[in-house]
Amino acid sequence: MNAPSLPRPGSGTTLDRAAILAWLHEDDPHRLAELWRIADDTRRRNVGDEVHLRGLIEISNYCVRACGYCGLRAANREIERYRMSADEIVGCAHLAVEFGYGTVVMQSGEDYGIKTDWLAAIVRRIKAETPLAVTLSLGERPDADLAVWREAGADRYLLRFETSDEELYHLIHPDLPGRPSDRFAILRALQDLGYEAGSGIMVGIPGQTYASVADDIDAFRGLDLDMIGIGPYISHPATPLGDRSWARELPPDEQIPSDELTVYKVVALTRLVCPQANLPSTTALATINQVDGRELGLQRGANIVMPNLTPPEYRVKYEIYPDKACVGETAEMCRGCLQGRIEAIGREIGSGPGGRRRS
């Protein structure tokens, strides 16, 4: 399958689904070098050379879900559960200000021990005591919760739909009793509430086809997302996907790989399709290439990095997958390392909240 020519930045033309699918199959290094170049140029023209740092606070590793890929799943009895206190979370936010970050991202499993009003009070404290933007990533909470947190001052919400293949999604992400999962509906509700809405996918889920990833990239365009996170599927051994008991087997030529090169393709193609969106170079990408995975992501379309502010005693317990990058580092170490990596590729660290630019 020969991939078609790429649209030039500013030309007004876009990639259709067939072109996206062809580029996902492309393996010629010279043609891929052109993809990287045009994605990077598109990034520069639309979001600039600044890399915005969003400090991640992993506030709880409790989760009610039974997702087939995640080490935080409710059935995993091998991890020690925790919830950070309000003072600990606000302390991390103040550290973000000290480090010059413009945003904090509070992330957890889908934990209903995180009470709506308790979290709203934390959001109000952070907004009153700091200039930070506040992003939440807490799973599929009811619309009423989302409205309370937005009213409290939360600016953004991240909810990855993981795959637009409905059959695969429900295989790896079972519904809760009486609560059918519809992440696209939640994303629309977030936008209606005035949040900047972020989503994203894993690449290389067992049973995921090239065609379904082309559909995912096309879906990004239709959802008008403010932030799009793309990372490789990384197996956790204590999950049904990790031991392949839930795997949907495909012919080898249909299964999209979870390798580094494929993730770069998806990042670059997403930048072409959604030129103004914020795209992180993810921790998962840095995990499969700890030498320069983050840098290569930034050179192939990404413009966001999420350094970890979680205290080390909790960070090691937030094991979505094993051997996560930077898990043994302090927040200070993460900051210094990332600053050096960003400057080494000729980019600069952004200031302020770094919201989506709209033309």
Coordinates of C-alpha atoms in Angstrom, one line a residue:
M1 CA 0.0 0.0 0.0
N2 CA 1.6 3.3 -1.1
A3 CA 0.9 6.2 1.1
P4 CA -0.2 9.4 -0.8
S5 CA 1.6 12.7 -0.7
L6 CA 1.3 14.7 2.5
P7 CA -0.6 18.0 2.6
R8 CA 1.8 20.9 3.1
P9 CA 1.2 23.1 6.2
G10 CA -1.0 26.0 5.4
S11 CA -2.3 24.4 2.2
G12 CA -5.8 24.0 3.5
T13 CA -5.9 20.3 2.5
T14 CA -6.2 17.4 5.0
L15 CA -5.7 13.7 5.1
D16 CA -8.7 11.5 4.6
R17 CA -9.1 8.2 6.3
A18 CA -7.7 6.2 3.3
A19 CA -4.6 8.3 3.4
I20 CA -4.2 7.9 7.2
L21 CA -4.5 4.1 6.8
A22 CA -1.9 4.0 4.1
W23 CA 0.5 6.0 6.2
L24 CA 0.0 3.7 9.1
H25 CA 1.3 0.9 6.9
E26 CA 4.2 3.0 5.5
D27 CA 7.7 1.6 6.3
D28 CA 10.0 3.4 3.9
P29 CA 12.4 5.4 6.1
H30 CA 12.7 8.2 3.6
R31 CA 9.0 8.7 3.3
L32 CA 8.6 8.5 7.1
A33 CA 11.3 11.2 7.4
E34 CA 9.1 13.4 5.3
L35 CA 6.1 12.6 7.6
W36 CA 8.2 13.6 10.7
R37 CA 9.3 16.8 9.0
I38 CA 5.8 17.9 7.9
A39 CA 4.3 17.0 11.3
D40 CA 7.0 19.0 13.1
D41 CA 6.5 22.0 10.7
T42 CA 2.7 21.8 11.3
R43 CA 3.3 21.8 15.0
R44 CA 5.6 24.8 14.8
R45 CA 3.1 26.8 12.7
N46 CA 0.1 26.0 14.9
V47 CA 1.3 25.8 18.5
G48 CA 4.8 27.1 18.3
D49 CA 8.1 25.9 19.7
E50 CA 7.2 26.1 23.4
V51 CA 6.8 22.8 25.3
H52 CA 4.3 23.3 28.1
L53 CA 4.9 21.3 31.3
R54 CA 1.8 19.9 33.1
G55 CA 2.6 18.6 36.5
L56 CA 1.0 15.2 37.1
I57 CA -0.4 14.4 40.6
E58 CA -1.5 10.8 40.9
I59 CA -4.0 11.4 43.8
S60 CA -5.4 7.8 44.2
N61 CA -4.8 4.3 42.9
Y62 CA -8.2 3.0 43.9
C63 CA -10.5 2.0 41.0
V64 CA -13.9 0.3 40.7
R65 CA -13.3 -0.7 37.1
A66 CA -12.3 -4.1 35.7
C67 CA -10.4 -2.8 32.6
G68 CA -8.5 -5.6 31.0
Y69 CA -5.2 -3.7 30.6
C70 CA -4.7 -1.7 33.7
G71 CA -2.8 -2.6 36.9
L72 CA -5.1 -0.4 39.0
R73 CA -8.1 -2.6 38.1
A74 CA -10.3 -3.5 41.1
A75 CA -9.5 -7.2 41.0
N76 CA -5.7 -6.6 41.4
R77 CA -5.0 -7.5 45.0
E78 CA -1.2 -7.2 44.6
I79 CA -1.0 -3.4 44.9
E80 CA -1.2 -1.3 48.0
R81 CA -4.0 1.2 47.6
Y82 CA -3.7 4.9 48.7
R83 CA -5.4 8.2 48.5
M84 CA -3.4 11.5 48.9
S85 CA -4.7 14.0 51.5
A86 CA -6.0 17.4 50.5
D87 CA -2.9 19.1 52.0
E88 CA -0.6 16.8 50.1
I89 CA -2.3 17.5 46.8
V90 CA -2.3 21.3 47.3
G91 CA 1.4 21.0 48.4
C92 CA 2.2 19.4 45.0
A93 CA 0.4 22.3 43.3
H94 CA 2.5 24.8 45.1
L95 CA 5.6 22.8 44.0
A96 CA 4.3 23.1 40.4
V97 CA 4.3 26.9 40.8
E98 CA 7.8 26.8 42.2
F99 CA 9.0 24.8 39.2
G100 CA 7.4 27.2 36.7
Y101 CA 4.7 24.8 35.5
G102 CA 1.4 26.3 34.2
T103 CA -0.9 23.4 34.9
V104 CA -1.5 20.5 37.4
V105 CA -3.2 17.3 36.3
M106 CA -5.0 15.4 39.1
Q107 CA -5.3 11.8 38.0
S108 CA -6.7 8.7 39.6
G109 CA -8.4 5.4 39.0
E110 CA -12.2 5.7 38.9
D111 CA -12.4 6.1 42.7
Y112 CA -15.7 7.0 44.3
G113 CA -13.9 7.4 47.6
I114 CA -13.0 10.7 46.0
K115 CA -16.1 12.6 47.1
T116 CA -17.4 15.3 44.8
D117 CA -17.4 18.1 47.3
W118 CA -14.0 17.1 48.8
L119 CA -12.4 17.4 45.4
A120 CA -14.2 20.6 44.6
A121 CA -12.8 22.2 47.7
I122 CA -9.2 21.2 46.6
V123 CA -9.8 22.7 43.2
R124 CA -11.0 25.9 44.8
R125 CA -7.9 26.0 47.0
I126 CA -5.5 25.5 44.1
K127 CA -7.3 28.2 42.0
A128 CA -7.3 30.6 45.0
E129 CA -3.7 30.0 46.0
T130 CA -2.0 29.6 42.7
P131 CA -2.2 30.8 39.0
L132 CA -2.4 27.2 37.8
A133 CA -4.8 25.7 35.3
V134 CA -6.4 22.6 36.8
T135 CA -6.9 19.5 34.8
L136 CA -8.8 16.4 36.1
S137 CA -8.5 12.8 34.9
L138 CA -10.7 10.7 37.1
G139 CA -12.5 8.4 34.8
E140 CA -16.2 8.2 34.0
R141 CA -17.8 10.4 36.6
P142 CA -21.5 11.4 36.5
D143 CA -22.4 14.7 34.7
A144 CA -23.4 16.2 38.1
D145 CA -19.9 15.7 39.5
L146 CA -18.3 17.1 36.4
A147 CA -20.5 20.2 36.7
V148 CA -19.6 20.7 40.3
W149 CA -15.9 20.5 39.6
R150 CA -16.2 22.9 36.6
E151 CA -18.1 25.4 38.8
A152 CA -15.2 25.1 41.4
G153 CA -12.8 26.2 38.7
A154 CA -11.5 23.1 37.0
D155 CA -10.3 24.0 33.5
R156 CA -9.8 20.7 31.7
Y157 CA -10.8 17.1 31.8
L158 CA -9.0 14.2 30.2
L159 CA -10.9 11.0 29.3
R160 CA -9.2 8.7 26.8
F161 CA -11.6 6.6 24.7
E162 CA -8.7 4.1 24.1
T163 CA -10.2 2.7 20.9
S164 CA -13.2 3.6 18.7
D165 CA -13.7 -0.1 17.9
E166 CA -16.9 -0.6 19.9
E167 CA -16.5 -4.4 20.2
L168 CA -12.9 -4.2 21.3
Y169 CA -13.6 -1.4 23.7
H170 CA -16.3 -3.3 25.5
L171 CA -14.1 -6.4 25.6
I172 CA -11.2 -4.6 27.4
H173 CA -13.4 -2.1 29.3
P174 CA -16.5 -3.9 30.8
D175 CA -19.5 -1.8 31.9
L176 CA -20.2 -1.3 35.5
P177 CA -23.6 -2.8 36.6
G178 CA -26.4 -0.5 35.4
R179 CA -23.9 2.0 33.9
P180 CA -23.2 1.5 30.2
S181 CA -19.9 3.2 29.2
D182 CA -20.2 5.9 26.5
R183 CA -17.0 8.0 26.6
F184 CA -17.9 9.9 23.5
A185 CA -21.1 11.1 25.2
I186 CA -19.1 12.1 28.3
L187 CA -16.6 14.1 26.1
R188 CA -19.6 15.9 24.6
A189 CA -20.9 16.7 28.1
L190 CA -17.5 18.0 29.1
Q191 CA -17.5 20.4 26.1
D192 CA -21.0 21.5 26.9
L193 CA -19.9 22.3 30.5
G194 CA -17.1 24.5 29.2
Y195 CA -14.1 22.2 29.9
E196 CA -11.2 21.9 27.5
A197 CA -11.7 18.3 26.7
G198 CA -8.9 15.8 26.1
S199 CA -8.9 12.2 25.0
G200 CA -6.7 9.7 23.3
I201 CA -5.9 6.1 22.5
M202 CA -3.5 3.2 23.1
V203 CA -1.8 1.8 20.1
G204 CA -1.2 -1.9 19.7
I205 CA -4.0 -3.3 22.0
P206 CA -4.3 -7.0 21.3
G207 CA -7.1 -7.3 18.7
Q208 CA -6.7 -3.7 17.4
T209 CA -6.4 -3.3 13.7
Y210 CA -4.7 -0.8 11.5
A211 CA -8.2 0.2 10.2
S212 CA -9.5 0.9 13.7
V213 CA -6.6 3.2 14.5
A214 CA -7.3 5.0 11.2
D215 CA -10.8 5.4 12.5
D216 CA -9.5 6.7 15.8
I217 CA -7.4 9.4 14.2
D218 CA -10.4 10.4 12.0
A219 CA -12.5 10.5 15.2
F220 CA -10.1 13.0 16.8
R221 CA -10.9 15.4 14.0
G222 CA -14.7 15.1 14.5
L223 CA -14.5 15.5 18.3
D224 CA -12.7 18.8 18.1
L225 CA -10.5 17.8 21.0
D226 CA -8.2 20.3 22.9
M227 CA -5.7 17.6 23.9
I228 CA -5.0 14.2 22.5
G229 CA -2.8 11.6 24.3
I230 CA -1.3 8.8 22.3
G231 CA 0.8 6.0 23.8
P232 CA 1.7 2.4 23.2
Y233 CA -0.2 -0.4 24.7
I234 CA 2.0 -1.8 27.5
S235 CA 1.1 -5.2 28.9
H236 CA 0.6 -5.5 32.7
P237 CA 1.0 -9.2 33.7
A238 CA -1.7 -9.1 36.3
T239 CA -4.5 -8.3 33.8
P240 CA -6.6 -10.4 31.4
L241 CA -4.9 -8.7 28.4
G242 CA -1.5 -9.3 30.0
D243 CA -2.1 -13.1 30.2
R244 CA -4.1 -12.9 26.9
S245 CA -7.2 -14.5 28.4
W246 CA -9.2 -11.6 26.9
A247 CA -7.3 -11.1 23.7
R248 CA -9.2 -10.9 20.4
E249 CA -6.9 -12.7 18.0
L250 CA -6.3 -11.3 14.6
P251 CA -4.3 -12.3 11.5
P252 CA -0.8 -10.9 11.9
D253 CA -1.1 -8.5 9.0
E254 CA -4.2 -6.9 10.6
Q255 CA -2.9 -6.5 14.2
I256 CA -1.3 -3.0 14.6
P257 CA 1.9 -3.2 16.6
S258 CA 2.5 -1.4 19.9
D259 CA 6.1 -0.5 18.9
E260 CA 7.7 2.9 19.1
L261 CA 7.7 3.6 15.3
T262 CA 4.0 3.0 15.1
V263 CA 3.3 5.4 18.0
Y264 CA 5.3 8.1 16.2
K265 CA 3.3 7.6 13.1
V266 CA 0.0 8.0 15.0
V267 CA 1.3 11.1 16.8
A268 CA 2.5 12.7 13.5
L269 CA -0.7 11.9 11.7
T270 CA -2.8 13.2 14.5
R271 CA -0.9 16.5 14.4
L272 CA -1.7 16.8 10.7
V273 CA -5.4 16.0 11.3
C274 CA -5.7 18.2 14.4
P275 CA -3.1 20.9 13.9
Q276 CA -4.1 23.1 16.8
A277 CA -4.6 20.4 19.5
N278 CA -2.1 20.0 22.4
L279 CA -0.3 16.6 22.0
P280 CA 1.8 15.2 24.8
S281 CA 4.9 13.1 24.4
T282 CA 3.6 10.6 26.8
T283 CA 5.2 8.7 29.8
A284 CA 4.3 5.5 28.1
L285 CA 6.4 6.5 25.0
A286 CA 9.3 7.4 27.4
T287 CA 8.9 4.0 29.0
I288 CA 9.4 2.0 25.8
N289 CA 12.3 4.2 24.9
Q290 CA 13.9 5.7 28.0
V291 CA 16.9 7.1 26.1
D292 CA 15.1 9.6 23.8
G293 CA 11.5 8.6 23.4
R294 CA 10.1 11.8 24.8
E295 CA 12.4 13.9 22.5
L296 CA 11.5 12.0 19.4
G297 CA 7.8 12.4 20.3
L298 CA 8.3 16.2 20.5
Q299 CA 10.1 16.2 17.2
R300 CA 7.2 14.3 15.5
G301 CA 4.3 16.5 16.4
A302 CA 4.0 16.7 20.2
N303 CA 4.2 19.9 22.3
I304 CA 3.3 18.9 25.9
V305 CA 5.2 16.9 28.6
M306 CA 3.7 15.9 31.9
P307 CA 6.4 15.7 34.6
N308 CA 5.4 13.8 37.7
L309 CA 4.8 15.7 40.9
T310 CA 3.5 12.7 42.9
P311 CA 5.5 12.0 46.1
P312 CA 7.8 9.0 45.6
E313 CA 6.0 6.9 48.3
Y314 CA 2.8 7.0 46.2
R315 CA 4.3 7.1 42.7
V316 CA 5.7 3.6 43.0
K317 CA 2.1 2.3 43.9
Y318 CA 0.5 3.9 40.8
E319 CA 1.3 0.9 38.6
I320 CA -0.8 1.1 35.5
Y321 CA 1.9 -1.0 33.9
P322 CA 5.3 -2.2 35.1
D323 CA 8.6 -0.3 34.9
K324 CA 7.0 3.1 34.2
A325 CA 9.5 5.8 33.3
C326 CA 10.7 8.1 36.1
V327 CA 9.0 6.1 38.8
G328 CA 12.1 6.2 41.0
E329 CA 12.7 10.0 40.6
T330 CA 11.7 12.8 42.8
A331 CA 9.7 15.8 41.4
E332 CA 12.9 17.9 41.5
M333 CA 14.8 15.2 39.5
C334 CA 12.0 15.1 36.9
R335 CA 12.0 18.8 36.5
G336 CA 15.8 19.1 35.9
C337 CA 15.9 16.1 33.6
L338 CA 13.1 17.3 31.4
Q339 CA 14.4 20.9 31.1
G340 CA 17.7 19.6 29.8
R341 CA 16.0 17.2 27.3
I342 CA 13.8 19.9 26.0
E343 CA 16.5 22.5 25.6
A344 CA 18.8 19.9 23.9
I345 CA 16.4 19.6 21.0
G346 CA 16.3 23.3 20.5
R347 CA 12.8 23.9 22.1
E348 CA 11.9 26.1 25.0
I349 CA 9.8 25.6 28.0
G350 CA 6.5 27.4 27.8
S351 CA 5.0 29.7 30.4
G352 CA 1.4 30.1 31.6
P353 CA -1.4 27.5 31.4
G354 CA -0.7 26.6 27.7
G355 CA -4.3 26.1 26.7
R356 CA -5.3 25.2 23.1
R357 CA -4.7 27.9 20.6
R358 CA -7.6 28.6 18.2
S359 CA -7.2 30.5 15.0

